[in-house]
Each structure stands twice: as structure tokens, then as C-alpha cells.
PDB file of C-alpha atoms in Angstrom:
ATOM      1  CA  LYS A   1     -24.948 -92.257  31.428  1.00 56.00           C
ATOM      2  CA  ASN A   2     -25.637 -88.742  29.758  1.00 68.00           C
ATOM      3  CA  GLU A   3     -28.002 -89.131  27.204  1.00 85.00           C
ATOM      4  CA  VAL A   4     -27.917 -85.745  25.694  1.00 91.00           C
ATOM      5  CA  GLU A   5     -24.372 -84.239  24.978  1.00 94.00           C
ATOM      6  CA  GLN A   6     -23.745 -80.702  24.045  1.00 96.00           C
ATOM      7  CA  SER A   7     -20.881 -79.192  22.869  1.00 96.00           C
ATOM      8  CA  PRO A   8     -18.956 -76.131  23.859  1.00 97.00           C
ATOM      9  CA  GLN A   9     -20.045 -76.165  27.782  1.00 95.00           C
ATOM     10  CA  ASN A  10     -19.182 -72.176  27.605  1.00 96.00           C
ATOM     11  CA  LEU A  11     -18.452 -70.511  23.620  1.00 97.00           C
ATOM     12  CA  THR A  12     -17.097 -67.029  24.078  1.00 97.00           C
ATOM     13  CA  ALA A  13     -17.906 -65.133  20.446  1.00 97.00           C
ATOM     14  CA  GLN A  14     -17.210 -61.536  19.106  1.00 97.00           C
ATOM     15  CA  GLU A  15     -20.195 -59.364  18.191  1.00 97.00           C
ATOM     16  CA  GLY A  16     -21.285 -60.481  14.688  1.00 97.00           C
ATOM     17  CA  GLU A  17     -19.001 -63.937  14.878  1.00 97.00           C
ATOM     18  CA  PHE A  18     -21.222 -67.093  13.402  1.00 97.00           C
ATOM     19  CA  ILE A  19     -22.169 -69.511  16.143  1.00 97.00           C
ATOM     20  CA  THR A  20     -22.825 -73.029  15.981  1.00 98.00           C
ATOM     21  CA  ILE A  21     -23.862 -75.085  19.216  1.00 98.00           C
ATOM     22  CA  ASN A  22     -24.000 -78.990  18.710  1.00 98.00           C
ATOM     23  CA  CYS A  23     -25.899 -81.810  20.320  1.00 97.00           C
ATOM     24  CA  SER A  24     -25.213 -85.376  20.001  1.00 96.00           C
ATOM     25  CA  TYR A  25     -28.275 -87.985  22.412  1.00 92.00           C
ATOM     26  CA  SER A  26     -28.397 -91.639  22.532  1.00 89.00           C
ATOM     27  CA  VAL A  27     -31.706 -92.386  22.172  1.00 79.00           C
ATOM     28  CA  GLY A  28     -34.607 -92.645  19.459  1.00 78.00           C
ATOM     29  CA  ILE A  29     -37.097 -89.547  19.682  1.00 81.00           C
ATOM     30  CA  SER A  30     -39.409 -88.311  18.348  1.00 77.00           C
ATOM     31  CA  ALA A  31     -38.626 -84.203  18.149  1.00 85.00           C
ATOM     32  CA  LEU A  32     -35.884 -82.316  19.790  1.00 90.00           C
ATOM     33  CA  HIS A  33     -36.035 -78.119  21.893  1.00 90.00           C
ATOM     34  CA  TRP A  34     -33.223 -76.173  21.370  1.00 94.00           C
ATOM     35  CA  LEU A  35     -34.070 -73.791  24.804  1.00 93.00           C
ATOM     36  CA  GLN A  36     -32.853 -70.368  25.799  1.00 94.00           C
ATOM     37  CA  GLN A  37     -32.336 -69.662  29.358  1.00 92.00           C
ATOM     38  CA  HIS A  38     -31.357 -65.901  29.951  1.00 86.00           C
ATOM     39  CA  PRO A  39     -29.787 -64.922  33.006  1.00 82.00           C
ATOM     40  CA  GLY A  40     -32.854 -65.048  35.713  1.00 74.00           C
ATOM     41  CA  GLY A  41     -33.703 -68.094  34.687  1.00 71.00           C
ATOM     42  CA  GLY A  42     -36.307 -67.554  32.375  1.00 81.00           C
ATOM     43  CA  ILE A  43     -37.048 -70.366  29.850  1.00 88.00           C
ATOM     44  CA  VAL A  44     -38.254 -69.928  26.331  1.00 87.00           C
ATOM     45  CA  SER A  45     -38.551 -72.439  23.603  1.00 86.00           C
ATOM     46  CA  LEU A  46     -36.594 -71.430  20.381  1.00 90.00           C
ATOM     47  CA  PHE A  47     -37.298 -74.578  18.267  1.00 87.00           C
ATOM     48  CA  MET A  48     -39.471 -77.228  17.595  1.00 87.00           C
ATOM     49  CA  LEU A  49     -38.234 -79.670  15.336  1.00 88.00           C
ATOM     50  CA  SER A  50     -38.927 -83.671  14.223  1.00 87.00           C
ATOM     51  CA  SER A  51     -36.497 -82.976  10.257  1.00 90.00           C
ATOM     52  CA  GLY A  52     -34.791 -80.831   8.076  1.00 93.00           C
ATOM     53  CA  LYS A  53     -34.003 -77.473   9.639  1.00 95.00           C
ATOM     54  CA  LYS A  54     -35.940 -74.467  10.461  1.00 94.00           C
ATOM     55  CA  LYS A  55     -34.792 -71.020  10.111  1.00 94.00           C
ATOM     56  CA  HIS A  56     -36.354 -67.821  12.917  1.00 90.00           C
ATOM     57  CA  GLY A  57     -34.809 -64.346  12.622  1.00 93.00           C
ATOM     58  CA  ARG A  58     -30.930 -65.302  12.678  1.00 95.00           C
ATOM     59  CA  LEU A  59     -31.380 -68.347  14.344  1.00 95.00           C
ATOM     60  CA  ILE A  60     -31.395 -72.183  12.683  1.00 96.00           C
ATOM     61  CA  ALA A  61     -31.891 -75.686  13.921  1.00 96.00           C
ATOM     62  CA  THR A  62     -30.976 -78.396  12.088  1.00 97.00           C
ATOM     63  CA  ILE A  63     -31.672 -82.396  13.358  1.00 95.00           C
ATOM     64  CA  ASN A  64     -30.341 -85.043  11.413  1.00 93.00           C
ATOM     65  CA  ILE A  65     -32.036 -88.323  12.845  1.00 88.00           C
ATOM     66  CA  GLN A  66     -29.894 -91.270  11.836  1.00 89.00           C
ATOM     67  CA  GLU A  67     -27.248 -89.165  13.196  1.00 92.00           C
ATOM     68  CA  LYS A  68     -29.285 -88.273  16.302  1.00 92.00           C
ATOM     69  CA  HIS A  69     -27.577 -84.750  15.881  1.00 95.00           C
ATOM     70  CA  SER A  70     -28.893 -81.536  15.879  1.00 97.00           C
ATOM     71  CA  SER A  71     -27.434 -78.283  15.829  1.00 98.00           C
ATOM     72  CA  LEU A  72     -28.137 -74.437  16.550  1.00 98.00           C
ATOM     73  CA  HIS A  73     -26.213 -71.889  14.627  1.00 97.00           C
ATOM     74  CA  ILE A  74     -26.790 -67.834  14.772  1.00 97.00           C
ATOM     75  CA  THR A  75     -25.746 -65.260  12.114  1.00 96.00           C
ATOM     76  CA  ALA A  76     -24.597 -62.094  12.950  1.00 95.00           C
ATOM     77  CA  SER A  77     -23.941 -62.263  16.976  1.00 96.00           C
ATOM     78  CA  HIS A  78     -25.419 -60.047  18.921  1.00 95.00           C
ATOM     79  CA  PRO A  79     -24.432 -59.136  22.964  1.00 95.00           C
ATOM     80  CA  ARG A  80     -28.473 -59.934  23.602  1.00 93.00           C
ATOM     81  CA  ASP A  81     -28.054 -63.377  22.300  1.00 95.00           C
ATOM     82  CA  SER A  82     -25.548 -64.089  25.478  1.00 95.00           C
ATOM     83  CA  ALA A  83     -27.632 -67.386  27.468  1.00 95.00           C
ATOM     84  CA  VAL A  84     -27.466 -70.347  28.728  1.00 95.00           C
ATOM     85  CA  TYR A  85     -29.175 -72.607  25.079  1.00 96.00           C
ATOM     86  CA  ILE A  86     -30.321 -76.047  26.196  1.00 95.00           C
ATOM     87  CA  CYS A  87     -31.189 -78.855  23.856  1.00 95.00           C
ATOM     88  CA  ALA A  88     -34.023 -81.254  25.242  1.00 91.00           C
ATOM     89  CA  PRO A  89     -35.095 -84.117  22.666  1.00 88.00           C
ATOM     90  CA  MET A  90     -38.107 -85.957  23.820  1.00 81.00           C
ATOM     91  CA  ASN A  91     -37.587 -89.729  24.351  1.00 70.00           C
ATOM     92  CA  TYR A  92     -39.502 -91.928  22.786  1.00 58.00           C
ATOM     93  CA  GLY A  93     -39.133 -94.603  25.639  1.00 54.00           C
ATOM     94  CA  GLY A  94     -40.164 -91.544  27.382  1.00 51.00           C
ATOM     95  CA  SER A  95     -43.982 -91.071  29.166  1.00 51.00           C
ATOM     96  CA  GLN A  96     -46.352 -88.354  29.039  1.00 49.00           C
ATOM     97  CA  GLY A  97     -44.060 -85.803  27.747  1.00 54.00           C
ATOM     98  CA  ASN A  98     -41.166 -86.122  29.057  1.00 69.00           C
ATOM     99  CA  LEU A  99     -37.612 -84.310  28.213  1.00 80.00           C
ATOM    100  CA  ILE A 100     -34.073 -85.333  28.943  1.00 84.00           C
ATOM    101  CA  PHE A 101     -31.974 -82.106  29.058  1.00 89.00           C
ATOM    102  CA  GLY A 102     -28.702 -81.473  28.036  1.00 92.00           C
ATOM    103  CA  LYS A 103     -26.794 -79.373  30.466  1.00 92.00           C
ATOM    104  CA  GLY A 104     -26.388 -76.632  27.857  1.00 94.00           C
ATOM    105  CA  THR A 105     -24.163 -74.593  26.812  1.00 96.00           C
ATOM    106  CA  LYS A 106     -22.680 -71.014  28.495  1.00 95.00           C
ATOM    107  CA  LEU A 107     -22.545 -68.599  25.430  1.00 97.00           C
ATOM    108  CA  SER A 108     -21.168 -65.109  26.260  1.00 97.00           C
ATOM    109  CA  VAL A 109     -21.140 -62.621  22.903  1.00 97.00           C
ATOM    110  CA  LYS A 110     -18.126 -59.618  23.528  1.00 97.00           C
ATOM    111  CA  PRO A 111     -19.869 -56.242  22.141  1.00 95.00           C
TER     112      PRO A 111
ATOM    113  CA  ASP B   1     -49.957 -66.481  24.456  1.00 67.00           C
ATOM    114  CA  VAL B   2     -49.024 -68.830  26.959  1.00 65.00           C
ATOM    115  CA  LYS B   3     -48.371 -68.021  30.522  1.00 88.00           C
ATOM    116  CA  VAL B   4     -46.518 -70.027  32.647  1.00 94.00           C
ATOM    117  CA  THR B   5     -46.884 -68.204  36.270  1.00 94.00           C
ATOM    118  CA  GLN B   6     -44.632 -69.262  39.903  1.00 95.00           C
ATOM    119  CA  SER B   7     -45.724 -68.236  42.972  1.00 91.00           C
ATOM    120  CA  SER B   8     -42.258 -66.479  43.647  1.00 91.00           C
ATOM    121  CA  ARG B   9     -39.301 -66.136  42.299  1.00 91.00           C
ATOM    122  CA  TYR B  10     -37.013 -66.181  45.066  1.00 94.00           C
ATOM    123  CA  LEU B  11     -37.693 -67.949  48.642  1.00 96.00           C
ATOM    124  CA  VAL B  12     -35.573 -67.875  51.453  1.00 97.00           C
ATOM    125  CA  LYS B  13     -36.492 -71.155  54.138  1.00 97.00           C
ATOM    126  CA  ARG B  14     -35.024 -72.389  57.310  1.00 97.00           C
ATOM    127  CA  THR B  15     -33.845 -75.882  57.504  1.00 97.00           C
ATOM    128  CA  GLY B  16     -37.005 -78.262  58.614  1.00 97.00           C
ATOM    129  CA  GLU B  17     -39.637 -75.835  57.056  1.00 97.00           C
ATOM    130  CA  LYS B  18     -42.359 -77.075  54.617  1.00 97.00           C
ATOM    131  CA  VAL B  19     -42.224 -75.397  51.091  1.00 97.00           C
ATOM    132  CA  PHE B  20     -45.058 -75.154  48.836  1.00 97.00           C
ATOM    133  CA  LEU B  21     -43.789 -73.839  45.452  1.00 97.00           C
ATOM    134  CA  GLU B  22     -47.351 -73.625  43.240  1.00 97.00           C
ATOM    135  CA  CYS B  23     -47.754 -72.936  39.984  1.00 97.00           C
ATOM    136  CA  VAL B  24     -50.243 -72.045  37.785  1.00 97.00           C
ATOM    137  CA  GLN B  25     -50.744 -72.203  33.687  1.00 96.00           C
ATOM    138  CA  ASP B  26     -53.493 -70.232  31.627  1.00 93.00           C
ATOM    139  CA  MET B  27     -53.762 -72.419  28.871  1.00 89.00           C
ATOM    140  CA  ASP B  28     -56.158 -75.872  29.332  1.00 90.00           C
ATOM    141  CA  HIS B  29     -52.478 -77.462  29.789  1.00 91.00           C
ATOM    142  CA  GLU B  30     -53.071 -81.479  30.626  1.00 89.00           C
ATOM    143  CA  ASN B  31     -49.411 -81.991  31.508  1.00 90.00           C
ATOM    144  CA  MET B  32     -47.533 -80.244  34.061  1.00 93.00           C
ATOM    145  CA  PHE B  33     -44.493 -80.449  35.213  1.00 93.00           C
ATOM    146  CA  TRP B  34     -41.708 -79.307  38.022  1.00 95.00           C
ATOM    147  CA  TYR B  35     -37.917 -79.489  37.025  1.00 94.00           C
ATOM    148  CA  ARG B  36     -34.905 -78.090  39.593  1.00 95.00           C
ATOM    149  CA  GLN B  37     -31.669 -76.850  37.805  1.00 92.00           C
ATOM    150  CA  ASP B  38     -28.964 -77.086  39.747  1.00 91.00           C
ATOM    151  CA  PRO B  39     -25.180 -76.330  37.385  1.00 85.00           C
ATOM    152  CA  GLY B  40     -23.049 -78.833  36.009  1.00 83.00           C
ATOM    153  CA  LEU B  41     -26.593 -81.066  36.194  1.00 87.00           C
ATOM    154  CA  GLY B  42     -28.937 -79.703  34.375  1.00 85.00           C
ATOM    155  CA  LEU B  43     -32.285 -79.698  34.712  1.00 90.00           C
ATOM    156  CA  ARG B  44     -33.941 -82.252  36.375  1.00 91.00           C
ATOM    157  CA  LEU B  45     -37.494 -83.743  36.469  1.00 90.00           C
ATOM    158  CA  ILE B  46     -38.891 -84.067  40.283  1.00 94.00           C
ATOM    159  CA  TYR B  47     -42.986 -84.903  39.039  1.00 94.00           C
ATOM    160  CA  PHE B  48     -45.341 -84.574  36.021  1.00 91.00           C
ATOM    161  CA  SER B  49     -48.484 -84.701  36.286  1.00 92.00           C
ATOM    162  CA  TYR B  50     -51.191 -85.452  32.794  1.00 88.00           C
ATOM    163  CA  ASP B  51     -54.769 -84.934  34.949  1.00 88.00           C
ATOM    164  CA  VAL B  52     -56.300 -83.530  37.897  1.00 92.00           C
ATOM    165  CA  LYS B  53     -55.341 -85.372  41.279  1.00 89.00           C
ATOM    166  CA  MET B  54     -52.840 -87.771  38.120  1.00 89.00           C
ATOM    167  CA  LYS B  55     -48.806 -87.016  39.340  1.00 91.00           C
ATOM    168  CA  GLU B  56     -45.752 -89.865  38.715  1.00 89.00           C
ATOM    169  CA  LYS B  57     -42.830 -89.481  39.732  1.00 91.00           C
ATOM    170  CA  GLY B  58     -39.682 -88.200  37.515  1.00 88.00           C
ATOM    171  CA  ASP B  59     -36.011 -88.650  37.726  1.00 87.00           C
ATOM    172  CA  ILE B  60     -35.608 -87.229  41.953  1.00 93.00           C
ATOM    173  CA  PRO B  61     -38.437 -87.481  43.119  1.00 95.00           C
ATOM    174  CA  GLU B  62     -37.126 -87.812  46.702  1.00 95.00           C
ATOM    175  CA  GLY B  63     -37.813 -85.211  49.694  1.00 96.00           C
ATOM    176  CA  TYR B  64     -40.419 -83.984  47.194  1.00 97.00           C
ATOM    177  CA  SER B  65     -44.283 -84.768  47.141  1.00 97.00           C
ATOM    178  CA  VAL B  66     -47.324 -82.602  44.107  1.00 97.00           C
ATOM    179  CA  SER B  67     -50.781 -81.779  44.595  1.00 97.00           C
ATOM    180  CA  ARG B  68     -52.768 -80.992  41.456  1.00 97.00           C
ATOM    181  CA  GLU B  69     -56.226 -80.039  42.794  1.00 96.00           C
ATOM    182  CA  LYS B  70     -57.143 -78.138  39.496  1.00 96.00           C
ATOM    183  CA  LYS B  71     -55.976 -78.638  35.476  1.00 95.00           C
ATOM    184  CA  GLU B  72     -54.458 -75.338  35.771  1.00 96.00           C
ATOM    185  CA  ARG B  73     -51.843 -75.169  39.308  1.00 97.00           C
ATOM    186  CA  PHE B  74     -49.311 -77.429  40.472  1.00 97.00           C
ATOM    187  CA  SER B  75     -47.903 -77.363  43.404  1.00 97.00           C
ATOM    188  CA  LEU B  76     -44.458 -78.816  44.471  1.00 98.00           C
ATOM    189  CA  ILE B  77     -44.110 -79.448  48.121  1.00 98.00           C
ATOM    190  CA  LEU B  78     -40.934 -79.877  50.467  1.00 97.00           C
ATOM    191  CA  GLU B  79     -41.967 -81.698  53.092  1.00 94.00           C
ATOM    192  CA  SER B  80     -39.084 -80.552  55.592  1.00 96.00           C
ATOM    193  CA  ALA B  81     -37.028 -78.481  53.495  1.00 97.00           C
ATOM    194  CA  SER B  82     -33.067 -79.188  53.788  1.00 97.00           C
ATOM    195  CA  THR B  83     -29.866 -77.698  52.708  1.00 97.00           C
ATOM    196  CA  ASN B  84     -29.541 -80.036  49.426  1.00 96.00           C
ATOM    197  CA  GLN B  85     -32.586 -79.060  47.989  1.00 98.00           C
ATOM    198  CA  THR B  86     -31.310 -75.358  47.409  1.00 97.00           C
ATOM    199  CA  SER B  87     -31.920 -74.888  43.254  1.00 96.00           C
ATOM    200  CA  MET B  88     -33.685 -73.312  41.082  1.00 94.00           C
ATOM    201  CA  TYR B  89     -36.584 -74.770  40.624  1.00 96.00           C
ATOM    202  CA  LEU B  90     -39.315 -74.372  37.258  1.00 95.00           C
ATOM    203  CA  CYS B  91     -42.212 -75.228  35.929  1.00 95.00           C
ATOM    204  CA  ALA B  92     -43.763 -76.663  32.699  1.00 92.00           C
ATOM    205  CA  SER B  93     -46.872 -76.800  31.226  1.00 92.00           C
ATOM    206  CA  SER B  94     -47.336 -79.127  27.638  1.00 87.00           C
ATOM    207  CA  PHE B  95     -50.967 -78.907  26.222  1.00 83.00           C
ATOM    208  CA  SER B  96     -50.984 -82.508  25.526  1.00 71.00           C
ATOM    209  CA  PRO B  97     -49.667 -86.301  26.951  1.00 62.00           C
ATOM    210  CA  THR B  98     -48.092 -86.399  23.313  1.00 62.00           C
ATOM    211  CA  SER B  99     -46.878 -82.776  23.031  1.00 65.00           C
ATOM    212  CA  VAL B 100     -43.197 -81.880  23.038  1.00 63.00           C
ATOM    213  CA  GLU B 101     -43.595 -78.262  22.703  1.00 76.00           C
ATOM    214  CA  GLN B 102     -44.013 -77.296  27.098  1.00 83.00           C
ATOM    215  CA  TYR B 103     -43.554 -74.070  28.150  1.00 89.00           C
ATOM    216  CA  PHE B 104     -41.757 -72.673  30.464  1.00 91.00           C
ATOM    217  CA  GLY B 105     -42.118 -70.466  33.677  1.00 93.00           C
ATOM    218  CA  PRO B 106     -39.891 -68.002  35.568  1.00 91.00           C
ATOM    219  CA  GLY B 107     -38.400 -70.131  37.999  1.00 93.00           C
ATOM    220  CA  THR B 108     -38.136 -69.987  41.592  1.00 95.00           C
ATOM    221  CA  ARG B 109     -34.975 -69.897  43.026  1.00 94.00           C
ATOM    222  CA  LEU B 110     -35.018 -71.522  46.278  1.00 97.00           C
ATOM    223  CA  THR B 111     -32.251 -70.869  48.865  1.00 97.00           C
ATOM    224  CA  VAL B 112     -32.390 -73.513  52.708  1.00 97.00           C
ATOM    225  CA  THR B 113     -30.236 -72.316  54.853  1.00 97.00           C
TER     226      THR B 113
END
């Protein structure tokens, strides 16, 4: 049973395109992470949000707790945005700050 | 800035060897986590620790053990490495049990031959 579903799994875009990655989850959560993983493995936290919308540069994350859905948007995409983006909700039922992870969306932005 | 470091970026070991992966964080975080990441499966929690000498099993603890003798250091031990433990291993830490935000290390890509 997949508690976190991300779509699409793979995404190829041209530089400058607007990109949306979606995340749906089936459990009650207290907050949600969007993570970025570049080739080579390192993971960076982009956003942590529990309601509404957050913006950081060209990145925007939204969450609708009632609909159990979050989106990550990238405006004016650039080849350096190429990475795997991972949605990670924090499960209410999880103990000690555990996250549950989506399988990731692999984004490739072509120049 | 929080820094989480892992002892090796790449490691190659033979089947049956005992393997130690070490993780150190420099921000006095209470919680530390070990994950493995495999293609198509995403990140899966192996063990976590919420205090020195305290540990709890995650989703896939079989074949692994952990040690946390000091607050800043969390070690993952493969008692007898097997080829199905070839994977990317990621360590993370968070400030407190109620803190959602986790900080990740760079990862160790382990190959067991």
C-alpha cells in the first residue's frame, strides 16, 4: 500500500517551462517536506509546510490538508533544476518525527 | 548551518564482512535516522534514535543494527554484509521528536560483492 503517491514519476521539460509536481497522501499528517536530491545523492530540504503556500525564489509549494494533496511548482525552469524531487509527509501516527516518503519525481530540464 | 556528515561517500565490501557506516551531526540534534534508498522504492527507514543509547526499529531493520553512544554520532552496522544490502545509505537528523524538518547527509553508496 502506497501511502504517498507522486506524479509524474519522470518529467522532461524545456528550459523556461513552468513545472508542477504533485503529491497525494492517504494518512493524516502534521506537516510535509519537499526534498531535492541531485545526482550524487545529497538531499536538501526545499520546504516544510503544514498549510497554505510557501515561496522561495522560483519554487512554490502548496498544500491542501483537507484534500490530502500538495504541489511543487517551478517557474522559469533551468537545467540546474534537474534533480529528483521527493514529497515526504510526517505521519500523525508516526513516532518520533518519522517521515514517509514518496518514490520521487525525476525532473530533467533541457537547455 | 546544520551539517550532517557521513564517513564515506563510496564503499565496496565483500559478502560476509562486517560494515560500519558512521554519521555525525554538529547541531546537538536529538533525533537521528538511517535510511536506505533503492531505485523504484524510495527512501525506507532502517532505524532511528531519539536519544543516546536509545533506538527504535524502522520499516526494514533486518540485517542491520545501530549504535548511539554519543549524541552527535549514529552508526549503522551490517553484521554480515550481503549483496541485497547494496544500496545508497542516507543519514539524517532532526532537532527534536516533534520537529518535522530533517537534515540529510551526503549519502554512502555501498556495494557488496
